Amino acid sequence: MVSNAFKEECKGDVQNLKYGTINIKNTSTNITESDDLQEFEINSNCYVNDKFIGTTVAKKAIVKLLNEGEYDLENKDIEVKTGVEVQDDIEYLELGTYTIPKPSTDEVTTETEFTGYDYMLKFDIPYIDDNIYPIRMDNYLESLCEQVGVTLGSKNFPNNDYMIKGNPFTNGETCKTVLSNIVQLTGGFAEIDVDEKLYIRNFDIDGEAVETIDGNNYDEFKPNNMFGPVNSVRIQM
């Protein structure tokens, strides 16, 4: 979570999002914009073929840095943060943990681009069924997460008490396929959050808005009146 001052800075001037840091997990190595970190980009999308129900998309991080043999990111996990200057201090927002399989070039000696993916990649292994049936779907999902080495963040999701009477996966499916089928039954999608845990996400049309963003926040806010006037945008999950 971030402070209200952080949110106001983001809404008031997106140019303030100019600080970043990359930490090689379980080490004291931090790469920041003040030394060798050039830029990074986080791509996150729950939609596949214009659908979100049942999707299990890994978030993608692209990191570019100056590397004269000082940093070894290959086969490492990195933690990414972005920062905003708030009241003469820098407040950071965690953007998750990403696994870097290998650099995009063979020679890691100069400016180098690295691409990593979050822990959703852990589900790309063959599924092994060791459940005792019948089993509740939330317990089934928890068992699946344990198999790949990921913690289930919450067992509270739609249809979590649905009873699975037998193993429906007998054709060499991957854990990712099993996960996709589970989240289809919940009417949502799966994602790895910044705490490295897996969560089932569903759209909430009745809950309170997380933030309200209107035209006063951005100079180029252009409402589309095709479906009537748009005065603000509500962001909620």
PDB file of C-alpha atoms in Angstrom:
ATOM      1  CA  MET A   1       0.000   0.000   0.000  1.00  0.00           C
ATOM      2  CA  VAL A   2       1.038   3.580  -0.606  1.00  0.00           C
ATOM      3  CA  SER A   3       0.178   6.839   1.131  1.00  0.00           C
ATOM      4  CA  ASN A   4      -2.513   9.254   0.000  1.00  0.00           C
ATOM      5  CA  ALA A   5       0.261  11.737  -0.783  1.00  0.00           C
ATOM      6  CA  PHE A   6       1.774   9.188  -3.170  1.00  0.00           C
ATOM      7  CA  LYS A   7      -1.584   8.827  -4.956  1.00  0.00           C
ATOM      8  CA  GLU A   8      -2.054  12.576  -5.229  1.00  0.00           C
ATOM      9  CA  GLU A   9       1.417  13.006  -6.729  1.00  0.00           C
ATOM     10  CA  CYS A  10       0.652  10.301  -9.311  1.00  0.00           C
ATOM     11  CA  LYS A  11      -2.653  11.903 -10.232  1.00  0.00           C
ATOM     12  CA  GLY A  12      -1.256  15.423 -10.287  1.00  0.00           C
ATOM     13  CA  ASP A  13       1.972  14.922 -12.244  1.00  0.00           C
ATOM     14  CA  VAL A  14       2.903  11.551 -13.712  1.00  0.00           C
ATOM     15  CA  GLN A  15       6.368  12.928 -14.445  1.00  0.00           C
ATOM     16  CA  ASN A  16       7.121  12.400 -10.771  1.00  0.00           C
ATOM     17  CA  LEU A  17       7.249   8.655 -11.452  1.00  0.00           C
ATOM     18  CA  LYS A  18      10.954   8.901 -12.181  1.00  0.00           C
ATOM     19  CA  TYR A  19      12.576   6.785  -9.506  1.00  0.00           C
ATOM     20  CA  GLY A  20      13.168   3.075  -9.718  1.00  0.00           C
ATOM     21  CA  THR A  21      15.140   0.308  -8.114  1.00  0.00           C
ATOM     22  CA  ILE A  22      15.920  -3.303  -8.987  1.00  0.00           C
ATOM     23  CA  ASN A  23      16.934  -5.639  -6.169  1.00  0.00           C
ATOM     24  CA  ILE A  24      18.429  -9.052  -6.851  1.00  0.00           C
ATOM     25  CA  LYS A  25      16.374 -11.098  -4.413  1.00  0.00           C
ATOM     26  CA  ASN A  26      18.112 -12.402  -1.290  1.00  0.00           C
ATOM     27  CA  THR A  27      21.122 -10.171  -1.935  1.00  0.00           C
ATOM     28  CA  SER A  28      22.135  -6.640  -1.004  1.00  0.00           C
ATOM     29  CA  THR A  29      22.490  -5.672  -4.677  1.00  0.00           C
ATOM     30  CA  ASN A  30      20.268  -2.718  -5.575  1.00  0.00           C
ATOM     31  CA  ILE A  31      20.417  -1.146  -9.034  1.00  0.00           C
ATOM     32  CA  THR A  32      18.856   2.327  -9.149  1.00  0.00           C
ATOM     33  CA  GLU A  33      18.282   5.117 -11.637  1.00  0.00           C
ATOM     34  CA  SER A  34      21.151   7.030 -10.011  1.00  0.00           C
ATOM     35  CA  ASP A  35      23.706   4.476 -11.194  1.00  0.00           C
ATOM     36  CA  ASP A  36      23.162   1.794 -13.869  1.00  0.00           C
ATOM     37  CA  LEU A  37      19.392   1.357 -14.183  1.00  0.00           C
ATOM     38  CA  GLN A  38      18.344   2.920 -17.489  1.00  0.00           C
ATOM     39  CA  GLU A  39      14.651   2.038 -17.653  1.00  0.00           C
ATOM     40  CA  PHE A  40      12.133  -0.690 -16.935  1.00  0.00           C
ATOM     41  CA  GLU A  41       8.689  -1.588 -18.207  1.00  0.00           C
ATOM     42  CA  ILE A  42       5.988  -3.756 -16.601  1.00  0.00           C
ATOM     43  CA  ASN A  43       3.408  -5.369 -18.871  1.00  0.00           C
ATOM     44  CA  SER A  44       0.304  -6.798 -17.212  1.00  0.00           C
ATOM     45  CA  ASN A  45      -2.835  -7.935 -19.026  1.00  0.00           C
ATOM     46  CA  CYS A  46      -5.576 -10.297 -17.843  1.00  0.00           C
ATOM     47  CA  TYR A  47      -7.130 -10.462 -21.328  1.00  0.00           C
ATOM     48  CA  VAL A  48      -6.474 -13.266 -23.835  1.00  0.00           C
ATOM     49  CA  ASN A  49      -8.353 -13.121 -27.154  1.00  0.00           C
ATOM     50  CA  ASP A  50     -10.555 -10.376 -25.654  1.00  0.00           C
ATOM     51  CA  LYS A  51     -11.561 -12.601 -22.722  1.00  0.00           C
ATOM     52  CA  PHE A  52     -10.482 -12.510 -19.104  1.00  0.00           C
ATOM     53  CA  ILE A  53     -12.398 -15.421 -17.541  1.00  0.00           C
ATOM     54  CA  GLY A  54     -10.047 -18.326 -16.997  1.00  0.00           C
ATOM     55  CA  THR A  55      -6.867 -16.477 -17.981  1.00  0.00           C
ATOM     56  CA  THR A  56      -3.561 -17.086 -16.212  1.00  0.00           C
ATOM     57  CA  VAL A  57      -1.243 -14.524 -17.780  1.00  0.00           C
ATOM     58  CA  ALA A  58       2.213 -13.922 -16.335  1.00  0.00           C
ATOM     59  CA  LYS A  59       3.256 -10.314 -15.845  1.00  0.00           C
ATOM     60  CA  LYS A  60       6.322  -9.317 -17.852  1.00  0.00           C
ATOM     61  CA  ALA A  61       9.188  -7.048 -16.802  1.00  0.00           C
ATOM     62  CA  ILE A  62      11.692  -5.567 -19.251  1.00  0.00           C
ATOM     63  CA  VAL A  63      14.767  -4.075 -17.600  1.00  0.00           C
ATOM     64  CA  LYS A  64      17.485  -2.125 -19.384  1.00  0.00           C
ATOM     65  CA  LEU A  65      20.708  -1.283 -17.583  1.00  0.00           C
ATOM     66  CA  LEU A  66      24.351  -0.492 -18.125  1.00  0.00           C
ATOM     67  CA  ASN A  67      26.214  -3.660 -17.283  1.00  0.00           C
ATOM     68  CA  GLU A  68      29.973  -3.956 -17.554  1.00  0.00           C
ATOM     69  CA  GLY A  69      30.023  -7.441 -16.084  1.00  0.00           C
ATOM     70  CA  GLU A  70      29.015  -6.141 -12.658  1.00  0.00           C
ATOM     71  CA  TYR A  71      25.501  -7.596 -12.491  1.00  0.00           C
ATOM     72  CA  ASP A  72      24.583 -11.251 -12.920  1.00  0.00           C
ATOM     73  CA  LEU A  73      20.816 -11.394 -13.410  1.00  0.00           C
ATOM     74  CA  GLU A  74      20.648 -14.645 -15.372  1.00  0.00           C
ATOM     75  CA  ASN A  75      18.468 -17.248 -13.595  1.00  0.00           C
ATOM     76  CA  LYS A  76      17.884 -14.754 -10.773  1.00  0.00           C
ATOM     77  CA  ASP A  77      14.735 -13.334  -9.189  1.00  0.00           C
ATOM     78  CA  ILE A  78      14.524  -9.547  -9.114  1.00  0.00           C
ATOM     79  CA  GLU A  79      12.213  -7.281  -7.124  1.00  0.00           C
ATOM     80  CA  VAL A  80      11.084  -4.139  -8.959  1.00  0.00           C
ATOM     81  CA  LYS A  81       9.955  -0.886  -7.336  1.00  0.00           C
ATOM     82  CA  THR A  82       9.009   2.526  -8.686  1.00  0.00           C
ATOM     83  CA  GLY A  83       9.245   5.705  -6.664  1.00  0.00           C
ATOM     84  CA  VAL A  84       7.598   9.089  -6.322  1.00  0.00           C
ATOM     85  CA  GLU A  85       9.012  12.137  -4.588  1.00  0.00           C
ATOM     86  CA  VAL A  86       6.697  12.947  -1.681  1.00  0.00           C
ATOM     87  CA  GLN A  87       7.477  15.787   0.721  1.00  0.00           C
ATOM     88  CA  ASP A  88      11.225  15.813  -0.005  1.00  0.00           C
ATOM     89  CA  ASP A  89      11.429  12.028   0.347  1.00  0.00           C
ATOM     90  CA  ILE A  90      11.046   9.121  -2.080  1.00  0.00           C
ATOM     91  CA  GLU A  91       8.199   6.679  -1.474  1.00  0.00           C
ATOM     92  CA  TYR A  92       8.385   3.386  -3.341  1.00  0.00           C
ATOM     93  CA  LEU A  93       5.659   1.113  -4.696  1.00  0.00           C
ATOM     94  CA  GLU A  94       6.437  -2.589  -5.089  1.00  0.00           C
ATOM     95  CA  LEU A  95       5.776  -3.904  -8.595  1.00  0.00           C
ATOM     96  CA  GLY A  96       6.430  -7.577  -7.932  1.00  0.00           C
ATOM     97  CA  THR A  97       9.072 -10.253  -8.300  1.00  0.00           C
ATOM     98  CA  TYR A  98      10.238 -11.482 -11.697  1.00  0.00           C
ATOM     99  CA  THR A  99      12.445 -14.358 -12.789  1.00  0.00           C
ATOM    100  CA  ILE A 100      15.088 -13.536 -15.397  1.00  0.00           C
ATOM    101  CA  PRO A 101      15.744 -16.723 -17.448  1.00  0.00           C
ATOM    102  CA  LYS A 102      18.635 -15.334 -19.473  1.00  0.00           C
ATOM    103  CA  PRO A 103      19.799 -12.035 -21.041  1.00  0.00           C
ATOM    104  CA  SER A 104      18.629 -11.101 -24.506  1.00  0.00           C
ATOM    105  CA  THR A 105      22.217 -10.983 -25.762  1.00  0.00           C
ATOM    106  CA  ASP A 106      25.103 -13.404 -25.294  1.00  0.00           C
ATOM    107  CA  GLU A 107      27.560 -10.689 -24.294  1.00  0.00           C
ATOM    108  CA  VAL A 108      26.544  -9.047 -21.030  1.00  0.00           C
ATOM    109  CA  THR A 109      29.166  -6.329 -21.097  1.00  0.00           C
ATOM    110  CA  THR A 110      27.452  -3.068 -22.073  1.00  0.00           C
ATOM    111  CA  GLU A 111      23.921  -1.709 -22.002  1.00  0.00           C
ATOM    112  CA  THR A 112      21.793  -4.853 -21.730  1.00  0.00           C
ATOM    113  CA  GLU A 113      18.111  -5.625 -21.805  1.00  0.00           C
ATOM    114  CA  PHE A 114      16.703  -8.337 -19.569  1.00  0.00           C
ATOM    115  CA  THR A 115      13.218  -9.832 -19.747  1.00  0.00           C
ATOM    116  CA  GLY A 116      11.608 -11.588 -16.794  1.00  0.00           C
ATOM    117  CA  TYR A 117       8.229 -13.012 -15.838  1.00  0.00           C
ATOM    118  CA  ASP A 118       6.444 -13.327 -12.520  1.00  0.00           C
ATOM    119  CA  TYR A 119       5.844 -16.577 -10.630  1.00  0.00           C
ATOM    120  CA  MET A 120       2.951 -17.587 -12.890  1.00  0.00           C
ATOM    121  CA  LEU A 121       5.735 -19.270 -14.894  1.00  0.00           C
ATOM    122  CA  LYS A 122       6.012 -21.851 -12.128  1.00  0.00           C
ATOM    123  CA  PHE A 123       2.743 -23.395 -13.349  1.00  0.00           C
ATOM    124  CA  ASP A 124       4.346 -24.362 -16.681  1.00  0.00           C
ATOM    125  CA  ILE A 125       5.165 -27.887 -15.494  1.00  0.00           C
ATOM    126  CA  PRO A 126       3.348 -31.233 -15.938  1.00  0.00           C
ATOM    127  CA  TYR A 127       0.460 -31.734 -13.526  1.00  0.00           C
ATOM    128  CA  ILE A 128       0.695 -34.615 -11.029  1.00  0.00           C
ATOM    129  CA  ASP A 129      -2.533 -35.497  -9.263  1.00  0.00           C
ATOM    130  CA  ASP A 130      -2.178 -36.626  -5.637  1.00  0.00           C
ATOM    131  CA  ASN A 131      -5.565 -35.513  -4.269  1.00  0.00           C
ATOM    132  CA  ILE A 132      -8.043 -37.594  -2.292  1.00  0.00           C
ATOM    133  CA  TYR A 133     -11.518 -37.236  -3.780  1.00  0.00           C
ATOM    134  CA  PRO A 134     -14.009 -35.731  -3.380  1.00  0.00           C
ATOM    135  CA  ILE A 135     -12.250 -32.452  -2.611  1.00  0.00           C
ATOM    136  CA  ARG A 136     -13.370 -28.831  -2.305  1.00  0.00           C
ATOM    137  CA  MET A 137     -12.162 -26.565  -5.092  1.00  0.00           C
ATOM    138  CA  ASP A 138     -10.316 -24.211  -2.722  1.00  0.00           C
ATOM    139  CA  ASN A 139      -8.386 -27.156  -1.282  1.00  0.00           C
ATOM    140  CA  TYR A 140      -7.756 -28.435  -4.810  1.00  0.00           C
ATOM    141  CA  LEU A 141      -6.295 -25.061  -5.797  1.00  0.00           C
ATOM    142  CA  GLU A 142      -4.195 -24.909  -2.649  1.00  0.00           C
ATOM    143  CA  SER A 143      -2.773 -28.362  -3.463  1.00  0.00           C
ATOM    144  CA  LEU A 144      -2.000 -27.237  -7.019  1.00  0.00           C
ATOM    145  CA  CYS A 145      -0.136 -24.167  -5.713  1.00  0.00           C
ATOM    146  CA  GLU A 146       1.899 -26.309  -3.314  1.00  0.00           C
ATOM    147  CA  GLN A 147       2.902 -28.542  -6.224  1.00  0.00           C
ATOM    148  CA  VAL A 148       4.480 -25.635  -8.133  1.00  0.00           C
ATOM    149  CA  GLY A 149       5.917 -23.873  -5.073  1.00  0.00           C
ATOM    150  CA  VAL A 150       3.552 -20.895  -4.918  1.00  0.00           C
ATOM    151  CA  THR A 151       1.432 -19.862  -1.924  1.00  0.00           C
ATOM    152  CA  LEU A 152      -2.315 -19.427  -2.409  1.00  0.00           C
ATOM    153  CA  GLY A 153      -3.093 -15.930  -1.139  1.00  0.00           C
ATOM    154  CA  SER A 154      -6.770 -16.498  -0.324  1.00  0.00           C
ATOM    155  CA  LYS A 155      -9.251 -19.381  -0.345  1.00  0.00           C
ATOM    156  CA  ASN A 156     -12.152 -16.940  -0.482  1.00  0.00           C
ATOM    157  CA  PHE A 157     -13.448 -16.830  -4.071  1.00  0.00           C
ATOM    158  CA  PRO A 158     -16.706 -17.672  -5.898  1.00  0.00           C
ATOM    159  CA  ASN A 159     -17.608 -21.390  -5.962  1.00  0.00           C
ATOM    160  CA  ASN A 160     -14.746 -22.202  -3.604  1.00  0.00           C
ATOM    161  CA  ASP A 161     -16.887 -24.927  -2.010  1.00  0.00           C
ATOM    162  CA  TYR A 162     -17.569 -26.703  -5.306  1.00  0.00           C
ATOM    163  CA  MET A 163     -16.850 -30.427  -4.889  1.00  0.00           C
ATOM    164  CA  ILE A 164     -14.528 -32.072  -7.410  1.00  0.00           C
ATOM    165  CA  LYS A 165     -15.375 -35.787  -7.503  1.00  0.00           C
ATOM    166  CA  GLY A 166     -12.413 -37.122  -9.470  1.00  0.00           C
ATOM    167  CA  ASN A 167      -9.296 -36.209 -11.461  1.00  0.00           C
ATOM    168  CA  PRO A 168     -10.406 -34.636 -14.772  1.00  0.00           C
ATOM    169  CA  PHE A 169      -6.826 -34.178 -16.021  1.00  0.00           C
ATOM    170  CA  THR A 170      -5.419 -37.437 -17.393  1.00  0.00           C
ATOM    171  CA  ASN A 171      -3.885 -36.359 -20.728  1.00  0.00           C
ATOM    172  CA  GLY A 172      -0.585 -34.860 -19.619  1.00  0.00           C
ATOM    173  CA  GLU A 173      -1.933 -31.384 -18.929  1.00  0.00           C
ATOM    174  CA  THR A 174       0.263 -28.717 -17.370  1.00  0.00           C
ATOM    175  CA  CYS A 175      -0.432 -27.084 -14.023  1.00  0.00           C
ATOM    176  CA  LYS A 176      -1.206 -23.905 -16.000  1.00  0.00           C
ATOM    177  CA  THR A 177      -4.046 -25.719 -17.824  1.00  0.00           C
ATOM    178  CA  VAL A 178      -5.407 -27.024 -14.524  1.00  0.00           C
ATOM    179  CA  LEU A 179      -5.256 -23.525 -13.032  1.00  0.00           C
ATOM    180  CA  SER A 180      -7.077 -22.069 -16.049  1.00  0.00           C
ATOM    181  CA  ASN A 181      -9.906 -24.569 -15.673  1.00  0.00           C
ATOM    182  CA  ILE A 182     -10.248 -23.789 -11.972  1.00  0.00           C
ATOM    183  CA  VAL A 183     -10.478 -20.038 -12.489  1.00  0.00           C
ATOM    184  CA  GLN A 184     -13.059 -20.516 -15.240  1.00  0.00           C
ATOM    185  CA  LEU A 185     -15.325 -22.050 -12.594  1.00  0.00           C
ATOM    186  CA  THR A 186     -14.839 -18.955 -10.421  1.00  0.00           C
ATOM    187  CA  GLY A 187     -15.768 -16.553 -13.213  1.00  0.00           C
ATOM    188  CA  GLY A 188     -12.491 -14.675 -12.826  1.00  0.00           C
ATOM    189  CA  PHE A 189      -8.797 -14.786 -13.625  1.00  0.00           C
ATOM    190  CA  ALA A 190      -5.638 -15.693 -11.730  1.00  0.00           C
ATOM    191  CA  GLU A 191      -2.670 -13.466 -11.020  1.00  0.00           C
ATOM    192  CA  ILE A 192       0.461 -13.346  -8.905  1.00  0.00           C
ATOM    193  CA  ASP A 193       0.428 -10.296  -6.642  1.00  0.00           C
ATOM    194  CA  VAL A 194       3.437  -8.342  -5.370  1.00  0.00           C
ATOM    195  CA  ASP A 195       3.562 -10.608  -2.293  1.00  0.00           C
ATOM    196  CA  GLU A 196       4.433 -13.515  -4.658  1.00  0.00           C
ATOM    197  CA  LYS A 197       1.138 -15.273  -3.821  1.00  0.00           C
ATOM    198  CA  LEU A 198      -1.566 -16.415  -6.236  1.00  0.00           C
ATOM    199  CA  TYR A 199      -5.014 -14.798  -6.093  1.00  0.00           C
ATOM    200  CA  ILE A 200      -8.286 -15.326  -7.955  1.00  0.00           C
ATOM    201  CA  ARG A 201      -9.614 -11.960  -9.133  1.00  0.00           C
ATOM    202  CA  ASN A 202     -13.250 -11.191  -9.851  1.00  0.00           C
ATOM    203  CA  PHE A 203     -14.813  -7.893 -10.849  1.00  0.00           C
ATOM    204  CA  ASP A 204     -16.825  -6.318  -8.061  1.00  0.00           C
ATOM    205  CA  ILE A 205     -19.663  -4.111  -9.269  1.00  0.00           C
ATOM    206  CA  ASP A 206     -21.054  -3.384  -5.807  1.00  0.00           C
ATOM    207  CA  GLY A 207     -17.969  -2.492  -3.761  1.00  0.00           C
ATOM    208  CA  GLU A 208     -16.565   0.913  -2.942  1.00  0.00           C
ATOM    209  CA  ALA A 209     -14.319   2.628  -5.485  1.00  0.00           C
ATOM    210  CA  VAL A 210     -10.614   2.442  -4.725  1.00  0.00           C
ATOM    211  CA  GLU A 211      -9.846   5.758  -6.390  1.00  0.00           C
ATOM    212  CA  THR A 212     -11.802   8.313  -8.402  1.00  0.00           C
ATOM    213  CA  ILE A 213      -9.957   9.983 -11.288  1.00  0.00           C
ATOM    214  CA  ASP A 214     -11.563  12.850 -13.179  1.00  0.00           C
ATOM    215  CA  GLY A 215     -10.592  15.463 -15.746  1.00  0.00           C
ATOM    216  CA  ASN A 216      -8.971  17.678 -13.118  1.00  0.00           C
ATOM    217  CA  ASN A 217      -6.095  15.200 -12.810  1.00  0.00           C
ATOM    218  CA  TYR A 218      -4.910  15.226 -16.426  1.00  0.00           C
ATOM    219  CA  ASP A 219      -4.465  17.938 -19.024  1.00  0.00           C
ATOM    220  CA  GLU A 220      -5.509  15.661 -21.914  1.00  0.00           C
ATOM    221  CA  PHE A 221      -8.587  14.031 -20.380  1.00  0.00           C
ATOM    222  CA  LYS A 222     -11.038  13.630 -23.305  1.00  0.00           C
ATOM    223  CA  PRO A 223     -14.440  12.187 -22.375  1.00  0.00           C
ATOM    224  CA  ASN A 224     -16.213  10.095 -25.004  1.00  0.00           C
ATOM    225  CA  ASN A 225     -19.900  11.007 -25.163  1.00  0.00           C
ATOM    226  CA  MET A 226     -21.003   8.053 -27.275  1.00  0.00           C
ATOM    227  CA  PHE A 227     -22.682   6.484 -24.246  1.00  0.00           C
ATOM    228  CA  GLY A 228     -23.396   9.714 -22.416  1.00  0.00           C
ATOM    229  CA  PRO A 229     -21.109  12.128 -20.528  1.00  0.00           C
ATOM    230  CA  VAL A 230     -18.167  10.657 -18.628  1.00  0.00           C
ATOM    231  CA  ASN A 231     -17.220  12.772 -15.635  1.00  0.00           C
ATOM    232  CA  SER A 232     -14.992  10.385 -13.725  1.00  0.00           C
ATOM    233  CA  VAL A 233     -13.451   6.933 -13.775  1.00  0.00           C
ATOM    234  CA  ARG A 234     -13.933   4.500 -10.874  1.00  0.00           C
ATOM    235  CA  ILE A 235     -11.133   1.985 -10.315  1.00  0.00           C
ATOM    236  CA  GLN A 236     -12.083  -1.026  -8.250  1.00  0.00           C
ATOM    237  CA  MET A 237     -11.645  -4.794  -8.077  1.00  0.00           C
TER     238      MET A 237
END
